[in-house]
CSV table of C-alpha atoms and ligand atoms in Angstrom, one decimal:
chain,number,residue,atom,x,y,z
A,27,UNK,CA,67.0,114.2,47.7
A,28,UNK,CA,68.0,116.1,50.8
A,29,UNK,CA,67.5,114.1,54.0
A,30,UNK,CA,64.7,115.8,56.0
A,31,UNK,CA,66.5,117.4,58.9
A,32,UNK,CA,64.1,117.1,61.9
A,33,UNK,CA,67.0,116.9,64.4
A,34,UNK,CA,66.1,120.4,65.6
A,35,UNK,CA,62.5,119.3,66.4
A,36,UNK,CA,63.9,116.1,68.1
A,37,UNK,CA,66.5,118.1,70.1
A,38,UNK,CA,63.9,120.7,71.1
A,39,UNK,CA,61.6,117.9,72.3
A,40,UNK,CA,64.2,116.1,74.3
A,41,UNK,CA,65.5,119.4,75.9
A,42,UNK,CA,62.0,120.2,77.0
A,43,UNK,CA,61.7,116.7,78.4
A,44,UNK,CA,65.0,117.2,80.3
A,45,UNK,CA,64.0,120.4,81.9
A,46,UNK,CA,64.4,120.3,85.7
A,47,UNK,CA,61.0,121.0,87.2
A,48,UNK,CA,61.7,120.0,90.9
A,49,UNK,CA,64.5,119.0,93.3
A,50,UNK,CA,64.5,118.1,96.9
A,51,UNK,CA,66.8,117.2,99.7
A,52,UNK,CA,65.9,114.0,101.6
A,53,UNK,CA,67.6,113.6,105.1
A,54,UNK,CA,67.1,110.2,106.7
A,55,UNK,CA,68.8,108.1,109.4
A,56,UNK,CA,68.3,104.4,108.7
A,57,UNK,CA,71.1,103.2,111.0
A,58,UNK,CA,73.0,106.4,110.3
A,59,UNK,CA,72.4,109.9,108.8
A,60,UNK,CA,72.3,110.2,105.0
A,61,UNK,CA,71.5,113.3,102.8
A,62,UNK,CA,70.2,112.6,99.3
A,63,UNK,CA,69.4,115.0,96.5
A,64,UNK,CA,66.5,114.0,94.1
A,65,UNK,CA,66.2,116.0,90.8
A,66,UNK,CA,63.1,115.6,88.7
A,67,UNK,CA,62.6,116.4,85.0
A,68,UNK,CA,59.5,117.3,83.0
A,69,UNK,CA,59.5,113.8,81.5
A,70,UNK,CA,59.2,112.3,84.9
A,71,UNK,CA,62.7,110.8,84.8
A,72,UNK,CA,64.5,111.6,88.1
A,73,UNK,CA,68.1,111.2,89.4
A,74,UNK,CA,69.6,110.7,92.8
A,75,UNK,CA,72.9,112.1,94.2
A,76,UNK,CA,74.5,111.3,97.6
A,77,UNK,CA,75.2,114.5,99.7
A,78,UNK,CA,76.3,112.9,102.9
A,79,UNK,CA,79.2,114.6,104.9
A,80,UNK,CA,79.6,112.7,108.2
A,81,UNK,CA,79.0,115.1,111.1
A,82,UNK,CA,78.2,118.0,108.8
A,83,UNK,CA,75.1,116.7,107.1
A,84,UNK,CA,72.8,119.7,107.7
A,85,UNK,CA,75.4,122.1,106.3
A,86,UNK,CA,75.2,120.3,103.0
A,87,UNK,CA,71.4,120.0,103.2
A,88,UNK,CA,71.1,123.8,103.7
A,89,UNK,CA,73.7,124.5,100.9
A,90,UNK,CA,71.6,122.5,98.5
A,91,UNK,CA,68.2,123.8,99.8
A,92,UNK,CA,69.1,127.5,100.0
A,93,UNK,CA,71.8,128.0,97.3
A,94,UNK,CA,71.6,125.2,94.8
A,95,UNK,CA,68.0,124.1,94.2
A,96,UNK,CA,66.7,127.7,93.3
A,97,UNK,CA,69.3,127.7,90.5
A,98,UNK,CA,68.5,124.2,89.3
A,99,UNK,CA,64.8,124.8,88.4
A,100,UNK,CA,64.4,125.3,84.6
A,101,UNK,CA,67.9,124.1,83.7
A,102,UNK,CA,68.4,121.4,81.1
A,103,UNK,CA,69.4,118.2,83.0
A,104,UNK,CA,71.5,117.2,80.0
A,105,UNK,CA,73.9,120.1,80.4
A,106,UNK,CA,76.0,118.3,83.1
A,107,UNK,CA,79.3,120.0,82.4
A,108,UNK,CA,77.8,123.5,82.2
A,109,UNK,CA,75.9,122.9,85.4
A,110,UNK,CA,79.1,121.7,87.1
A,111,UNK,CA,80.9,124.9,86.0
A,112,UNK,CA,78.0,127.0,87.0
A,113,UNK,CA,78.0,125.7,90.6
A,114,UNK,CA,81.8,125.6,90.9
A,115,UNK,CA,82.7,129.0,89.4
A,116,UNK,CA,79.4,130.6,90.4
A,117,UNK,CA,79.9,129.9,94.1
A,118,UNK,CA,82.8,132.4,94.0
A,119,UNK,CA,84.0,130.9,97.4
A,120,UNK,CA,85.9,128.0,95.8
A,121,UNK,CA,86.0,124.4,96.9
A,122,UNK,CA,85.8,122.9,100.4
A,123,UNK,CA,83.9,119.8,101.6
A,124,UNK,CA,80.5,121.3,101.9
A,125,UNK,CA,80.5,123.0,98.5
A,126,UNK,CA,82.0,120.0,96.7
A,127,UNK,CA,79.7,117.5,98.3
A,128,UNK,CA,76.7,119.6,97.2
A,129,UNK,CA,78.1,119.9,93.7
A,130,UNK,CA,78.7,116.1,93.7
A,131,UNK,CA,75.1,115.4,94.6
A,132,UNK,CA,73.8,117.5,91.7
A,133,UNK,CA,76.4,116.0,89.3
A,134,UNK,CA,75.6,112.4,90.2
A,135,UNK,CA,71.9,113.0,90.0
A,136,UNK,CA,72.3,114.5,86.5
A,137,UNK,CA,74.5,111.6,85.3
A,138,UNK,CA,71.8,109.3,86.7
A,139,UNK,CA,69.1,111.1,84.7
A,140,UNK,CA,71.0,111.2,81.5
A,141,UNK,CA,71.8,107.5,81.7
A,142,UNK,CA,68.2,106.7,82.4
A,143,UNK,CA,67.1,108.8,79.4
A,144,UNK,CA,69.7,106.9,77.2
A,145,UNK,CA,68.5,103.6,78.7
A,146,UNK,CA,72.1,102.7,79.6
A,147,UNK,CA,73.9,101.7,82.8
A,148,UNK,CA,76.1,104.7,83.9
A,149,UNK,CA,79.4,102.9,83.1
A,150,UNK,CA,78.4,102.7,79.5
A,151,UNK,CA,77.9,106.5,79.4
A,152,UNK,CA,81.5,106.9,80.6
A,153,UNK,CA,83.0,104.6,77.9
A,154,UNK,CA,82.0,101.1,78.8
A,155,UNK,CA,83.5,98.3,80.8
A,156,UNK,CA,87.2,98.0,81.6
A,157,UNK,CA,86.6,95.0,83.9
A,158,UNK,CA,83.8,92.8,85.0
A,159,UNK,CA,83.9,92.7,88.8
A,160,UNK,CA,85.4,95.4,91.0
A,161,UNK,CA,87.9,94.2,93.5
A,162,UNK,CA,86.8,95.3,97.0
A,163,UNK,CA,88.3,95.2,100.5
A,164,UNK,CA,86.4,94.6,103.7
A,165,UNK,CA,87.0,95.9,107.2
A,166,UNK,CA,88.3,93.4,109.8
A,167,UNK,CA,88.9,94.6,113.3
A,168,UNK,CA,89.3,93.2,116.8
A,169,UNK,CA,90.0,94.3,120.4
A,170,UNK,CA,93.5,92.8,120.1
A,171,UNK,CA,95.9,91.2,117.6
A,172,UNK,CA,94.5,87.7,118.2
A,173,UNK,CA,90.9,88.7,117.6
A,174,UNK,CA,91.8,90.8,114.5
A,175,UNK,CA,93.7,87.9,113.0
A,176,UNK,CA,90.6,85.6,113.5
A,177,UNK,CA,88.3,88.3,112.0
A,178,UNK,CA,90.5,88.6,108.9
A,179,UNK,CA,90.1,84.8,108.6
A,180,UNK,CA,86.3,85.2,108.6
A,181,UNK,CA,86.6,87.7,105.7
A,182,UNK,CA,88.7,85.3,103.8
A,183,UNK,CA,86.1,82.6,104.3
A,184,UNK,CA,83.5,85.0,102.9
A,185,UNK,CA,85.5,85.2,99.7
A,186,UNK,CA,87.3,88.6,100.2
A,187,UNK,CA,90.6,88.8,98.4
A,188,UNK,CA,91.6,92.0,100.3
A,189,UNK,CA,91.0,92.9,103.9
A,190,UNK,CA,91.8,96.0,106.0
A,191,UNK,CA,93.0,95.1,109.5
A,192,UNK,CA,92.7,97.4,112.5
A,193,UNK,CA,93.3,96.2,116.0
A,194,UNK,CA,93.0,97.5,119.5
A,195,UNK,CA,96.3,98.8,121.0
A,196,UNK,CA,97.3,97.9,124.6
A,197,UNK,CA,97.1,101.1,126.7
A,198,UNK,CA,94.8,102.9,124.3
A,199,UNK,CA,91.1,102.8,125.2
A,200,UNK,CA,89.6,103.5,121.8
A,201,UNK,CA,92.0,102.8,119.0
A,202,UNK,CA,90.8,103.9,115.5
A,203,UNK,CA,88.8,101.4,113.5
A,204,UNK,CA,87.8,99.0,116.3
A,205,UNK,CA,84.1,98.4,116.6
A,206,UNK,CA,83.0,96.5,119.7
A,207,UNK,CA,79.7,95.7,117.8
A,208,UNK,CA,81.7,93.6,115.3
A,209,UNK,CA,79.8,95.3,112.5
A,210,UNK,CA,80.7,98.1,110.1
A,211,UNK,CA,82.7,100.7,112.1
A,212,UNK,CA,80.5,103.9,112.5
A,213,UNK,CA,82.6,106.4,114.4
A,214,UNK,CA,80.0,109.2,114.6
A,215,UNK,CA,78.3,107.9,117.7
A,216,UNK,CA,77.5,110.9,119.9
A,217,UNK,CA,75.8,114.3,119.5
A,218,UNK,CA,79.0,116.1,120.6
A,219,UNK,CA,82.5,114.8,119.7
A,220,UNK,CA,83.6,111.9,121.9
A,221,UNK,CA,87.1,112.7,123.3
A,222,UNK,CA,89.6,109.9,122.7
A,223,UNK,CA,93.2,109.7,123.9
A,224,UNK,CA,96.0,108.7,121.5
A,225,UNK,CA,99.5,107.4,121.9
A,226,UNK,CA,101.5,106.9,118.7
A,227,UNK,CA,104.4,105.0,120.5
A,228,UNK,CA,102.0,102.3,121.7
A,229,UNK,CA,100.4,102.2,118.3
A,230,UNK,CA,103.8,101.8,116.5
A,231,UNK,CA,104.7,99.0,118.8
A,232,UNK,CA,101.5,97.1,118.0
A,233,UNK,CA,100.9,97.3,114.2
A,234,UNK,CA,104.0,95.4,113.0
A,235,UNK,CA,103.1,92.6,115.4
A,236,UNK,CA,99.6,92.5,113.9
A,237,UNK,CA,100.8,92.1,110.3
A,238,UNK,CA,103.6,89.7,111.3
A,239,UNK,CA,100.8,87.5,112.8
A,240,UNK,CA,98.5,88.0,109.9
A,241,UNK,CA,101.1,86.9,107.4
A,242,UNK,CA,102.1,83.9,109.5
A,243,UNK,CA,98.5,82.8,109.9
A,244,UNK,CA,97.0,83.6,106.5
A,245,UNK,CA,100.0,83.4,104.2
A,246,UNK,CA,101.4,85.7,101.5
A,247,UNK,CA,98.5,86.0,99.0
A,248,UNK,CA,95.7,87.8,100.8
A,249,UNK,CA,95.9,91.5,100.2
A,250,UNK,CA,96.2,93.3,103.5
A,251,UNK,CA,95.6,97.0,104.1
A,252,UNK,CA,95.9,99.3,107.1
A,253,UNK,CA,94.6,102.8,107.8
A,254,UNK,CA,96.9,105.1,109.8
A,255,UNK,CA,94.0,107.6,109.9
A,256,UNK,CA,96.2,110.8,109.9
A,257,UNK,CA,97.7,110.0,113.3
A,258,UNK,CA,101.5,110.0,112.6
A,259,UNK,CA,104.0,112.6,111.9
A,260,UNK,CA,105.9,112.1,108.6
A,261,UNK,CA,108.9,110.4,110.3
A,262,UNK,CA,106.7,108.2,112.4
A,263,UNK,CA,104.8,107.2,109.3
A,264,UNK,CA,108.2,106.5,107.6
A,265,UNK,CA,109.1,104.2,110.4
A,266,UNK,CA,105.8,102.3,110.3
A,267,UNK,CA,105.9,102.0,106.5
A,268,UNK,CA,109.5,100.6,106.8
A,269,UNK,CA,108.6,98.2,109.7
A,270,UNK,CA,105.7,96.9,107.6
A,271,UNK,CA,107.8,96.1,104.5
A,272,UNK,CA,108.3,92.4,105.3
A,273,UNK,CA,104.5,91.9,105.3
A,274,UNK,CA,103.9,93.4,101.9
A,275,UNK,CA,100.8,95.5,102.5
A,276,UNK,CA,98.5,96.4,99.6
A,277,UNK,CA,98.6,99.9,101.1
A,278,UNK,CA,99.2,102.0,104.2
A,279,UNK,CA,96.4,104.7,104.2
A,280,UNK,CA,96.4,108.2,105.6
A,281,UNK,CA,99.9,107.7,107.0
A,282,UNK,CA,100.2,111.4,107.9
A,283,UNK,CA,97.9,114.5,107.4
A,284,UNK,CA,98.3,115.5,103.7
A,285,UNK,CA,97.6,119.3,104.1
A,286,UNK,CA,101.3,119.6,103.3
A,287,UNK,CA,101.6,117.3,100.4
A,288,UNK,CA,105.4,117.5,100.5
A,289,UNK,CA,105.3,115.5,103.8
A,290,UNK,CA,104.9,112.3,101.8
A,291,UNK,CA,108.4,112.8,100.2
A,292,UNK,CA,109.9,112.0,103.6
A,293,UNK,CA,107.9,108.7,103.8
A,294,UNK,CA,108.7,107.8,100.3
A,295,UNK,CA,112.4,108.3,101.0
A,296,UNK,CA,112.4,105.5,103.7
A,297,UNK,CA,110.0,102.9,102.4
A,298,UNK,CA,108.5,101.0,99.5
A,299,UNK,CA,105.2,100.3,101.3
A,300,UNK,CA,102.5,101.5,98.9
A,301,UNK,CA,100.7,104.6,100.2
A,302,UNK,CA,97.0,105.7,99.8
A,303,UNK,CA,95.5,109.0,100.7
A,304,UNK,CA,92.6,111.3,99.9
A,305,UNK,CA,89.3,110.4,101.5
A,306,UNK,CA,89.2,113.9,103.1
A,307,UNK,CA,90.1,115.6,99.8
A,308,UNK,CA,87.5,117.5,97.8
A,309,UNK,CA,89.3,118.5,94.6
A,310,UNK,CA,92.2,117.7,92.4
A,311,UNK,CA,94.1,120.6,94.0
A,312,UNK,CA,94.4,118.7,97.3
A,313,UNK,CA,96.4,116.0,95.6
A,314,UNK,CA,98.0,117.5,92.5
A,315,UNK,CA,101.6,117.4,94.0
A,316,UNK,CA,101.1,114.0,95.6
A,317,UNK,CA,100.1,112.6,92.2
A,318,UNK,CA,102.5,114.3,89.8
A,319,UNK,CA,105.5,113.5,92.1
A,320,UNK,CA,104.2,109.9,92.5
A,321,UNK,CA,104.3,110.4,96.3
A,322,UNK,CA,101.3,108.0,96.6
A,323,UNK,CA,100.2,104.9,94.8
A,324,UNK,CA,96.4,105.1,95.3
A,325,UNK,CA,94.1,108.1,95.4
A,326,UNK,CA,91.0,107.7,97.6
A,327,UNK,CA,89.1,110.8,96.8
A,328,UNK,CA,85.6,109.8,96.1
A,329,UNK,CA,82.6,110.9,94.1
A,330,UNK,CA,80.4,112.1,96.9
A,331,UNK,CA,83.0,114.5,98.4
A,332,UNK,CA,84.9,115.7,95.3
A,333,UNK,CA,82.4,117.3,93.0
A,334,UNK,CA,80.9,114.1,91.6
A,335,UNK,CA,81.7,112.1,88.5
A,336,UNK,CA,82.6,115.1,86.4
A,337,UNK,CA,85.4,116.2,88.6
A,338,UNK,CA,86.6,112.8,89.8
A,339,UNK,CA,86.9,111.7,86.2
A,340,UNK,CA,89.4,114.5,85.6
A,341,UNK,CA,91.3,113.6,88.8
A,342,UNK,CA,91.5,109.9,87.8
A,343,UNK,CA,92.7,110.7,84.3
A,344,UNK,CA,95.4,113.0,85.8
A,345,UNK,CA,96.4,110.2,88.2
A,346,UNK,CA,96.6,107.7,85.3
A,347,UNK,CA,99.3,109.9,83.7
A,348,UNK,CA,101.4,109.3,86.8
A,349,UNK,CA,100.6,105.6,87.3
A,350,UNK,CA,98.5,106.3,90.4
A,351,UNK,CA,95.4,104.2,90.7
A,352,UNK,CA,92.0,104.8,92.3
A,353,UNK,CA,91.1,103.3,95.7
A,354,UNK,CA,87.8,105.1,96.5
A,355,UNK,CA,86.7,105.6,100.1
A,356,UNK,CA,83.6,103.5,100.7
A,357,UNK,CA,82.7,103.7,104.4
A,358,UNK,CA,79.1,103.3,105.7
A,359,UNK,CA,78.9,107.1,106.0
A,360,UNK,CA,78.8,107.2,102.2
A,361,UNK,CA,75.4,106.1,101.1
A,362,UNK,CA,74.5,103.3,98.7
A,363,UNK,CA,73.8,106.0,96.1
A,364,UNK,CA,77.5,106.9,96.3
A,365,UNK,CA,78.5,103.2,96.2
A,366,UNK,CA,76.3,102.7,93.1
A,367,UNK,CA,77.9,105.6,91.3
A,368,UNK,CA,81.4,104.6,92.4
A,369,UNK,CA,80.9,101.0,91.2
A,370,UNK,CA,79.9,102.2,87.7
A,371,UNK,CA,83.0,104.5,87.7
A,372,UNK,CA,85.2,101.7,89.0
A,373,UNK,CA,83.8,99.4,86.2
A,374,UNK,CA,84.9,102.0,83.6
A,375,UNK,CA,88.0,103.7,84.9
A,376,UNK,CA,91.2,102.3,83.3
A,377,UNK,CA,93.5,103.0,86.3
A,378,UNK,CA,91.3,101.2,88.8
A,379,UNK,CA,93.0,99.9,92.0
A,380,UNK,CA,90.5,98.8,94.6
A,381,UNK,CA,87.2,99.9,96.1
A,382,UNK,CA,86.5,100.1,99.9
A,383,UNK,CA,83.4,98.2,100.8
A,384,UNK,CA,81.9,98.5,104.3
A,385,UNK,CA,78.6,96.8,104.2
A,386,UNK,CA,75.6,99.0,105.1
A,387,UNK,CA,73.1,97.7,107.6
A,388,UNK,CA,69.7,96.3,106.6
A,389,UNK,CA,67.7,99.5,107.4
A,390,UNK,CA,70.0,101.4,105.1
A,391,UNK,CA,69.7,98.9,102.3
A,392,UNK,CA,65.9,98.9,102.7
A,393,UNK,CA,65.7,102.7,102.3
A,394,UNK,CA,68.2,102.5,99.3
A,395,UNK,CA,67.3,99.5,97.1
A,396,UNK,CA,70.1,98.8,94.7
A,397,UNK,CA,71.2,96.3,92.0
A,398,UNK,CA,74.9,95.9,92.9
A,399,UNK,CA,75.9,92.5,94.2
A,400,UNK,CA,79.0,91.0,96.0
A,401,UNK,CA,80.5,87.7,94.7
A,402,UNK,CA,83.9,86.2,95.5
A,403,UNK,CA,85.7,89.3,96.7
A,404,UNK,CA,84.2,91.6,94.0
A,405,UNK,CA,81.3,93.9,93.6
A,406,UNK,CA,79.3,93.9,90.4
A,407,UNK,CA,77.1,96.8,89.3
A,408,UNK,CA,73.8,95.9,87.6
A,409,UNK,CA,72.5,96.7,84.2
A,410,UNK,CA,69.7,99.0,85.4
A,411,UNK,CA,69.9,102.4,83.4
A,412,UNK,CA,71.6,104.9,85.7
A,413,UNK,CA,73.6,104.1,88.8
A,414,UNK,CA,71.2,101.4,89.9
A,415,UNK,CA,70.2,102.8,93.3
A,416,UNK,CA,66.8,104.2,94.3
A,417,UNK,CA,65.3,105.6,97.5
A,418,UNK,CA,62.1,104.6,99.2
A,419,UNK,CA,61.0,108.0,100.4
A,420,UNK,CA,58.1,106.7,102.5
A,421,UNK,CA,60.4,104.4,104.4
A,422,UNK,CA,63.1,107.2,104.6
A,423,UNK,CA,60.6,109.4,106.3
A,424,UNK,CA,60.4,106.9,109.2
A,425,UNK,CA,64.0,107.6,110.1
A,426,UNK,CA,64.4,111.2,111.3
A,427,UNK,CA,67.8,112.9,111.4
A,428,UNK,CA,69.8,112.1,114.5
A,429,UNK,CA,72.5,114.7,115.3
A,430,UNK,CA,75.9,113.0,115.5
A,431,UNK,CA,79.5,114.2,115.2
A,432,UNK,CA,82.8,112.4,114.7
A,433,UNK,CA,85.2,111.9,117.7
A,434,UNK,CA,88.2,114.0,118.4
A,435,UNK,CA,91.6,112.9,119.6
A,436,UNK,CA,94.0,114.3,122.2
A,437,UNK,CA,97.4,113.1,123.2
A,438,UNK,CA,97.9,111.9,126.8
A,439,UNK,CA,99.1,115.4,127.8
A,440,UNK,CA,95.9,116.9,126.5
A,441,UNK,CA,97.3,118.3,123.2
A,442,UNK,CA,94.7,118.3,120.4
A,443,UNK,CA,95.6,115.6,117.8
A,444,UNK,CA,94.2,114.3,114.6
A,445,UNK,CA,91.4,111.7,115.0
B,15,CS2,C1,87.9,105.5,107.3
B,15,CS2,C2,86.5,106.1,107.4
B,15,CS2,O1,87.0,104.0,105.8
B,15,CS2,C3,88.0,104.6,106.1
B,15,CS2,O2,89.1,104.5,105.5
B,15,CS2,O3,88.9,106.5,107.2
B,15,CS2,O4,85.8,105.1,108.1
B,15,CS2,C4,86.4,107.4,108.1
B,15,CS2,O5,86.9,107.3,109.5
B,15,CS2,C5,84.9,107.8,108.1
B,15,CS2,O6,84.5,107.9,106.8
B,15,CS2,C6,84.8,109.2,108.7
B,15,CS2,O7,83.4,109.6,108.7
B,16,MG,MG1,90.5,106.0,106.0
């Protein structure tokens, strides 16, 4: 007897349930600005995607409001790949941080919806666990070497296995990554860009002293990281990478601007210090050469700024072919929604390296309740269907947008430099 085929009826039913009936952009500032996209389906299941681009938040909010949402209504939320292709190819004007952050918000919200409909945590939809906990690194900083060494010690006491260290530099008023508030470093602190003055020579004289002291004080096992934040020329980066070799860093990040990917060949020629780059990238094309020539060891391009899970999964698979591992950006200007999605991705991705974890402030965590937890140097995503992060819209409404931009940097002679 033929098996009654009612799959068509079931499929039709579920497609109708998955129809996108509403979508809205939520801009809120609980401690700092965040942009969130909420997509709702006919069945009532909704999904959230982070759309925060530090200093350019309203550009993404408008892109979503004016150019994406009108095209979302009526679509099947289950057609994640087709939706990604529609917004990527359909934009005509390809790539860029605003476009790819907007696409990312849609993509993550759809993955959230599909996971919730399936009743599964998002990592299970990607292929299941490759690990239990996700190794993270915290941000230690201090006004000078001594204070930074002590701050790294406090992170070790909190159970961190990996710590980024950034210290003040004698003669530089505002070195990158040093927060006098001793909390997560939030650089966008003024409505117009704060002008900072930079001097690479003074920086190059200080950083090796910092890591010599860190190793002497905390021993050989703690993983130590440092962010050059795009400030050096390739040969200066090569010098620093070589000077840091005795202290075995986990990675030296953003050693030089990567617009010209070939620049990293020069650094590679002089040093075995592992290199990480990519937090400002928004597509695989920004890092294709860096990966296929193994000019880097970790790719930092993250879900919120590079087209979401659908694109970053392709990027991670490409990186795996060349033994490059992931090391997602995870600063406080990426919302808990991004962190939640990233943790599920980190739990699945085979070529995982490390996850940056700057802890959000309490106001942020109140607006974005989530089920991920920190334990002994690792983050653990929860078992809630989806990415495990929600938004309290009533509370979010109490924190109006507060215009802020990132600083700029100039050299002492006034030349514009990379902040
Ligand atoms: C930094 C970021 O976390 C990092 O590695 O590069 O804090 C970066 O400065 C901010 O995300 C810029 O908004
Ligand atoms: Mg960085």
